[in-house]
Amino acid sequence: MTYPAPAGTLPAYLAAPAEDGPWPGVVVVQDVRGMTTDLRRVSDRLASRGYLALAPDLYGRGFKPRCMIATIRAHFADAGDAYDDIVAARNYLLDDPRCSGRIGLVGFCMGAGFVLQLSPRGLFDAAAPQYGLAPKAIDALVRSCPIVASYGAKDRIVKHGSADALESVLAKGGVDRDIKEYPNVGHSFMNEFGFPAPFTIIEALAGMAYSESEAEDAWARIFSFFQKHLSQTPDLTGLSECGEVDDGPAN
């Protein structure tokens, strides 16, 4: 499917539950590989648990290498079209009559970096960044929506101590959270890349191997956390979980 965004229409993958709605929505943010079988699998898994899951193809507007470079730059610059594309995906879900009005955000690796940047902006009801790089302005996360996050102690991409740093800043803001670092896994332990056999060796050397036991534990924590924060009917009249106050219509 496609959906509208400020920089132009963007392709995406939409997965809907089989049972009757309305359902909470979840925006699924890709890792650096883009729109993959793994990203669709993640979206389908969310749908199987009762979430309307939308995964934007952030490389899908124009020449892919140029889109890829722009998206990666946006990730590190904390600004760019990719952020607008993710927010537009959130708005698309809110406009879908099948959506309950509660929206979560999930991301892996680069996608988790986007999630951490967006979490304090008052747009999402819960967020699940998995092994994401901390934002430059990490102190902004004192105003974050509730966060469930997972890290691997053997990660060679996200520096050691990132889980503790996230825990500390969220605790400072009194943000509801579930942060866990798994001691025996590295980066991308929740993602099934599906590389051909020769590349699995490279994958293992880079510390990016999938690990089922830790991945399933992380998913159980995500679903439990999302059940807590996304199952309620949204309150549009007062203070939201993300700290934004609805002051009513402008004069």
mmCIF file of C-alpha atoms in Angstrom:
data_model
loop_
_atom_site.group_PDB
_atom_site.id
_atom_site.type_symbol
_atom_site.label_atom_id
_atom_site.label_comp_id
_atom_site.label_asym_id
_atom_site.label_seq_id
_atom_site.Cartn_x
_atom_site.Cartn_y
_atom_site.Cartn_z
ATOM 1 C CA MET A 1 0.000 0.000 0.000
ATOM 2 C CA THR A 2 0.980 3.673 -0.035
ATOM 3 C CA TYR A 3 0.195 6.585 2.250
ATOM 4 C CA PRO A 4 0.612 10.377 2.041
ATOM 5 C CA ALA A 5 3.556 12.175 3.668
ATOM 6 C CA PRO A 6 4.890 15.747 3.466
ATOM 7 C CA ALA A 7 7.683 14.846 1.022
ATOM 8 C CA GLY A 8 5.379 12.750 -1.180
ATOM 9 C CA THR A 9 3.545 9.442 -1.201
ATOM 10 C CA LEU A 10 5.471 6.590 0.411
ATOM 11 C CA PRO A 11 5.085 2.815 -0.018
ATOM 12 C CA ALA A 12 4.561 0.748 3.116
ATOM 13 C CA TYR A 13 3.503 -2.651 4.406
ATOM 14 C CA LEU A 14 0.237 -2.803 6.379
ATOM 15 C CA ALA A 15 -0.649 -5.858 8.469
ATOM 16 C CA ALA A 16 -4.101 -6.125 10.051
ATOM 17 C CA PRO A 17 -5.392 -8.592 12.661
ATOM 18 C CA ALA A 18 -7.788 -11.300 11.516
ATOM 19 C CA GLU A 19 -10.347 -10.592 14.255
ATOM 20 C CA ASP A 20 -12.691 -7.624 14.385
ATOM 21 C CA GLY A 21 -11.352 -4.231 15.491
ATOM 22 C CA PRO A 22 -10.896 -1.592 16.534
ATOM 23 C CA TRP A 23 -7.249 -2.250 17.288
ATOM 24 C CA PRO A 24 -4.357 -0.180 18.591
ATOM 25 C CA GLY A 25 -1.943 0.890 15.863
ATOM 26 C CA VAL A 26 1.813 0.363 15.749
ATOM 27 C CA VAL A 27 4.288 2.049 13.413
ATOM 28 C CA VAL A 28 7.194 -0.312 12.664
ATOM 29 C CA VAL A 29 10.458 1.440 11.769
ATOM 30 C CA GLN A 30 12.946 -0.445 9.599
ATOM 31 C CA ASP A 31 16.590 -1.138 10.292
ATOM 32 C CA VAL A 32 19.270 -0.050 7.841
ATOM 33 C CA ARG A 33 18.395 -2.860 5.401
ATOM 34 C CA GLY A 34 15.043 -1.275 4.523
ATOM 35 C CA MET A 35 11.848 -3.093 3.552
ATOM 36 C CA THR A 36 12.767 -6.745 4.097
ATOM 37 C CA THR A 37 11.074 -10.060 4.700
ATOM 38 C CA ASP A 38 12.073 -9.664 8.335
ATOM 39 C CA LEU A 39 10.307 -6.287 8.588
ATOM 40 C CA ARG A 40 7.141 -7.810 7.129
ATOM 41 C CA ARG A 41 7.463 -10.735 9.536
ATOM 42 C CA VAL A 42 7.668 -8.331 12.487
ATOM 43 C CA SER A 43 4.583 -6.471 11.233
ATOM 44 C CA ASP A 44 2.680 -9.728 10.764
ATOM 45 C CA ARG A 45 3.616 -10.818 14.279
ATOM 46 C CA LEU A 46 2.228 -7.599 15.713
ATOM 47 C CA ALA A 47 -0.962 -8.052 13.693
ATOM 48 C CA SER A 48 -1.313 -11.604 15.001
ATOM 49 C CA ARG A 49 -1.417 -10.141 18.514
ATOM 50 C CA GLY A 50 -4.119 -7.594 17.734
ATOM 51 C CA TYR A 51 -2.254 -4.547 16.425
ATOM 52 C CA LEU A 52 -2.754 -2.684 13.160
ATOM 53 C CA ALA A 53 0.888 -2.524 12.075
ATOM 54 C CA LEU A 54 2.232 -0.120 9.456
ATOM 55 C CA ALA A 55 5.858 -0.344 8.292
ATOM 56 C CA PRO A 56 6.944 2.586 6.074
ATOM 57 C CA ASP A 57 9.478 1.907 3.326
ATOM 58 C CA LEU A 58 11.792 4.807 4.151
ATOM 59 C CA TYR A 59 13.879 4.048 1.035
ATOM 60 C CA GLY A 60 10.826 3.875 -1.211
ATOM 61 C CA ARG A 61 10.540 7.426 -2.536
ATOM 62 C CA GLY A 62 12.783 7.667 -5.591
ATOM 63 C CA PHE A 63 16.274 6.334 -6.299
ATOM 64 C CA LYS A 64 16.970 3.830 -3.505
ATOM 65 C CA PRO A 65 20.687 4.603 -2.871
ATOM 66 C CA ARG A 66 19.914 8.310 -2.553
ATOM 67 C CA CYS A 67 16.963 7.589 -0.239
ATOM 68 C CA MET A 68 19.132 5.280 1.844
ATOM 69 C CA ILE A 69 21.835 7.917 2.301
ATOM 70 C CA ALA A 70 19.271 10.602 3.176
ATOM 71 C CA THR A 71 17.579 8.340 5.731
ATOM 72 C CA ILE A 72 20.839 7.357 7.427
ATOM 73 C CA ARG A 73 21.857 11.012 7.577
ATOM 74 C CA ALA A 74 18.488 11.888 9.098
ATOM 75 C CA HIS A 75 19.040 9.224 11.738
ATOM 76 C CA PHE A 76 22.294 10.801 12.872
ATOM 77 C CA ALA A 77 21.192 14.422 12.359
ATOM 78 C CA ASP A 78 17.969 13.973 14.376
ATOM 79 C CA ALA A 79 16.045 15.721 11.573
ATOM 80 C CA GLY A 80 14.881 15.023 8.018
ATOM 81 C CA ASP A 81 12.126 13.587 5.846
ATOM 82 C CA ALA A 82 12.292 10.204 7.575
ATOM 83 C CA TYR A 83 10.872 11.697 10.775
ATOM 84 C CA ASP A 84 8.005 13.269 8.831
ATOM 85 C CA ASP A 85 7.391 9.919 7.117
ATOM 86 C CA ILE A 86 7.123 8.116 10.469
ATOM 87 C CA VAL A 87 4.793 10.763 11.920
ATOM 88 C CA ALA A 88 2.693 10.609 8.729
ATOM 89 C CA ALA A 89 2.405 6.830 9.218
ATOM 90 C CA ARG A 90 1.128 7.480 12.731
ATOM 91 C CA ASN A 91 -1.435 9.947 11.378
ATOM 92 C CA TYR A 92 -2.507 7.469 8.692
ATOM 93 C CA LEU A 93 -3.234 4.872 11.377
ATOM 94 C CA LEU A 94 -5.176 7.388 13.455
ATOM 95 C CA ASP A 95 -7.347 8.164 10.423
ATOM 96 C CA ASP A 96 -8.082 4.472 9.833
ATOM 97 C CA PRO A 97 -11.520 3.676 11.309
ATOM 98 C CA ARG A 98 -10.181 0.280 12.370
ATOM 99 C CA CYS A 99 -7.698 1.958 14.766
ATOM 100 C CA SER A 100 -8.637 2.484 18.412
ATOM 101 C CA GLY A 101 -6.730 5.756 18.669
ATOM 102 C CA ARG A 102 -3.803 4.343 20.674
ATOM 103 C CA ILE A 103 -0.527 4.237 18.737
ATOM 104 C CA GLY A 104 2.765 2.496 19.559
ATOM 105 C CA LEU A 105 6.166 2.701 17.897
ATOM 106 C CA VAL A 106 8.631 -0.157 17.329
ATOM 107 C CA GLY A 107 12.111 0.018 15.798
ATOM 108 C CA PHE A 108 15.256 -2.046 15.433
ATOM 109 C CA CYS A 109 18.858 -0.780 15.135
ATOM 110 C CA MET A 110 18.617 2.410 13.024
ATOM 111 C CA GLY A 111 14.855 2.267 13.443
ATOM 112 C CA ALA A 112 15.284 2.232 17.217
ATOM 113 C CA GLY A 113 17.293 5.444 16.927
ATOM 114 C CA PHE A 114 14.326 7.089 15.220
ATOM 115 C CA VAL A 115 12.042 5.692 17.928
ATOM 116 C CA LEU A 116 14.149 7.194 20.725
ATOM 117 C CA GLN A 117 14.129 10.577 18.978
ATOM 118 C CA LEU A 118 10.352 10.545 18.567
ATOM 119 C CA SER A 119 9.439 9.171 21.985
ATOM 120 C CA PRO A 120 9.519 12.535 23.844
ATOM 121 C CA ARG A 121 7.441 14.409 21.253
ATOM 122 C CA GLY A 122 3.989 13.583 22.591
ATOM 123 C CA LEU A 123 2.896 11.597 19.544
ATOM 124 C CA PHE A 124 2.969 7.979 20.707
ATOM 125 C CA ASP A 125 1.464 6.139 23.656
ATOM 126 C CA ALA A 126 4.299 3.611 24.041
ATOM 127 C CA ALA A 127 7.573 2.860 22.266
ATOM 128 C CA ALA A 128 9.790 -0.191 21.830
ATOM 129 C CA PRO A 129 13.324 0.673 20.599
ATOM 130 C CA GLN A 130 15.500 -2.415 20.268
ATOM 131 C CA TYR A 131 19.309 -1.915 20.440
ATOM 132 C CA GLY A 132 19.135 1.700 19.321
ATOM 133 C CA LEU A 133 21.775 4.413 19.473
ATOM 134 C CA ALA A 134 21.002 7.015 22.136
ATOM 135 C CA PRO A 135 19.930 10.456 20.910
ATOM 136 C CA LYS A 136 22.408 13.320 21.137
ATOM 137 C CA ALA A 137 20.001 15.119 23.455
ATOM 138 C CA ILE A 138 19.280 12.070 25.612
ATOM 139 C CA ASP A 139 17.996 14.240 28.466
ATOM 140 C CA ALA A 140 14.886 14.965 26.376
ATOM 141 C CA LEU A 141 13.783 11.428 27.216
ATOM 142 C CA VAL A 142 12.754 12.566 30.698
ATOM 143 C CA ARG A 143 9.558 13.574 28.866
ATOM 144 C CA SER A 144 9.262 10.299 26.941
ATOM 145 C CA CYS A 145 6.215 8.142 26.532
ATOM 146 C CA PRO A 146 6.546 4.707 28.208
ATOM 147 C CA ILE A 147 9.432 2.661 26.787
ATOM 148 C CA VAL A 148 10.256 -1.041 26.609
ATOM 149 C CA ALA A 149 13.759 -1.614 25.216
ATOM 150 C CA SER A 150 16.237 -4.446 24.787
ATOM 151 C CA TYR A 151 20.008 -4.503 24.345
ATOM 152 C CA GLY A 152 22.739 -7.106 23.955
ATOM 153 C CA ALA A 153 25.802 -6.878 26.194
ATOM 154 C CA LYS A 154 27.977 -8.162 23.326
ATOM 155 C CA ASP A 155 26.741 -5.501 20.874
ATOM 156 C CA ARG A 156 29.620 -4.131 18.746
ATOM 157 C CA ILE A 157 27.555 -1.277 17.294
ATOM 158 C CA VAL A 158 25.674 0.206 20.246
ATOM 159 C CA LYS A 159 28.207 1.034 22.952
ATOM 160 C CA HIS A 160 28.190 -0.714 26.297
ATOM 161 C CA GLY A 161 26.283 1.200 28.933
ATOM 162 C CA SER A 162 23.493 2.343 26.614
ATOM 163 C CA ALA A 163 20.880 0.351 28.513
ATOM 164 C CA ASP A 164 21.982 1.875 31.818
ATOM 165 C CA ALA A 165 22.003 5.386 30.323
ATOM 166 C CA LEU A 166 18.455 4.953 29.023
ATOM 167 C CA GLU A 167 17.286 3.507 32.339
ATOM 168 C CA SER A 168 18.807 6.446 34.206
ATOM 169 C CA VAL A 169 17.232 9.222 32.147
ATOM 170 C CA LEU A 170 13.803 7.563 32.089
ATOM 171 C CA ALA A 171 13.962 7.049 35.855
ATOM 172 C CA LYS A 172 14.818 10.724 36.285
ATOM 173 C CA GLY A 173 11.616 11.644 34.454
ATOM 174 C CA GLY A 174 9.493 9.031 36.211
ATOM 175 C CA VAL A 175 8.751 7.380 32.851
ATOM 176 C CA ASP A 176 7.210 3.907 32.960
ATOM 177 C CA ARG A 177 9.800 1.589 31.458
ATOM 178 C CA ASP A 178 11.133 -1.937 30.998
ATOM 179 C CA ILE A 179 14.810 -1.840 29.989
ATOM 180 C CA LYS A 180 16.800 -5.058 29.772
ATOM 181 C CA GLU A 181 20.298 -5.964 28.632
ATOM 182 C CA TYR A 182 20.828 -9.605 27.689
ATOM 183 C CA PRO A 183 24.348 -10.774 28.628
ATOM 184 C CA ASN A 184 24.942 -13.410 25.949
ATOM 185 C CA VAL A 185 23.828 -11.720 22.708
ATOM 186 C CA GLY A 186 24.948 -8.908 20.441
ATOM 187 C CA HIS A 187 23.343 -6.576 17.943
ATOM 188 C CA SER A 188 20.179 -7.545 16.027
ATOM 189 C CA PHE A 189 19.527 -10.636 18.140
ATOM 190 C CA MET A 190 15.780 -10.256 17.458
ATOM 191 C CA ASN A 191 16.095 -10.040 13.656
ATOM 192 C CA GLU A 192 16.118 -13.052 11.352
ATOM 193 C CA PHE A 193 18.153 -11.851 8.399
ATOM 194 C CA GLY A 194 17.867 -15.010 6.338
ATOM 195 C CA PHE A 195 21.339 -14.614 4.820
ATOM 196 C CA PRO A 196 22.705 -17.457 2.617
ATOM 197 C CA ALA A 197 25.042 -19.867 4.427
ATOM 198 C CA PRO A 198 28.368 -18.138 3.483
ATOM 199 C CA PHE A 199 27.152 -14.862 4.985
ATOM 200 C CA THR A 200 26.046 -16.348 8.297
ATOM 201 C CA ILE A 201 29.730 -16.605 9.250
ATOM 202 C CA ILE A 202 30.200 -12.877 8.623
ATOM 203 C CA GLU A 203 26.984 -12.223 10.527
ATOM 204 C CA ALA A 204 28.280 -14.161 13.523
ATOM 205 C CA LEU A 205 31.682 -12.444 13.450
ATOM 206 C CA ALA A 206 29.929 -9.070 13.480
ATOM 207 C CA GLY A 207 27.986 -10.168 16.550
ATOM 208 C CA MET A 208 24.631 -9.906 14.766
ATOM 209 C CA ALA A 209 23.316 -13.440 15.108
ATOM 210 C CA TYR A 210 19.653 -14.138 15.854
ATOM 211 C CA SER A 211 19.081 -15.771 19.250
ATOM 212 C CA GLU A 212 15.661 -17.336 19.719
ATOM 213 C CA SER A 213 15.495 -17.531 23.521
ATOM 214 C CA GLU A 214 16.433 -13.891 24.093
ATOM 215 C CA ALA A 215 14.325 -12.739 21.145
ATOM 216 C CA GLU A 216 11.234 -14.515 22.455
ATOM 217 C CA ASP A 217 11.763 -13.099 25.929
ATOM 218 C CA ALA A 218 12.069 -9.594 24.445
ATOM 219 C CA TRP A 219 8.891 -10.069 22.419
ATOM 220 C CA ALA A 220 7.015 -11.277 25.513
ATOM 221 C CA ARG A 221 8.076 -8.100 27.332
ATOM 222 C CA ILE A 222 6.996 -5.919 24.388
ATOM 223 C CA PHE A 223 3.554 -7.502 24.171
ATOM 224 C CA SER A 224 3.036 -7.263 27.926
ATOM 225 C CA PHE A 225 4.083 -3.596 27.919
ATOM 226 C CA PHE A 226 1.949 -2.744 24.902
ATOM 227 C CA GLN A 227 -1.042 -4.502 26.444
ATOM 228 C CA LYS A 228 -0.665 -2.211 29.435
ATOM 229 C CA HIS A 229 -0.256 1.040 27.517
ATOM 230 C CA LEU A 230 -2.107 0.578 24.219
ATOM 231 C CA SER A 231 -5.240 -1.279 25.240
ATOM 232 C CA GLN A 232 -6.964 1.676 26.942
ATOM 233 C CA THR A 233 -9.318 4.109 25.248
ATOM 234 C CA PRO A 234 -7.410 7.362 24.655
ATOM 235 C CA ASP A 235 -8.203 10.349 26.872
ATOM 236 C CA LEU A 236 -8.279 13.379 24.604
ATOM 237 C CA THR A 237 -9.235 15.903 27.246
ATOM 238 C CA GLY A 238 -6.363 15.974 29.710
ATOM 239 C CA LEU A 239 -2.751 15.078 30.202
ATOM 240 C CA SER A 240 -1.565 12.249 27.974
ATOM 241 C CA GLU A 241 1.009 9.620 28.949
ATOM 242 C CA CYS A 242 3.553 11.416 26.782
ATOM 243 C CA GLY A 243 3.218 14.608 28.774
ATOM 244 C CA GLU A 244 1.330 16.757 26.258
ATOM 245 C CA VAL A 245 -1.632 18.789 27.493
ATOM 246 C CA ASP A 246 -4.682 19.278 25.289
ATOM 247 C CA ASP A 247 -5.585 22.934 25.746
ATOM 248 C CA GLY A 248 -8.616 22.692 23.477
ATOM 249 C CA PRO A 249 -9.182 24.464 20.190
ATOM 250 C CA ALA A 250 -7.193 27.575 19.406
ATOM 251 C CA ASN A 251 -8.975 30.910 19.548
#
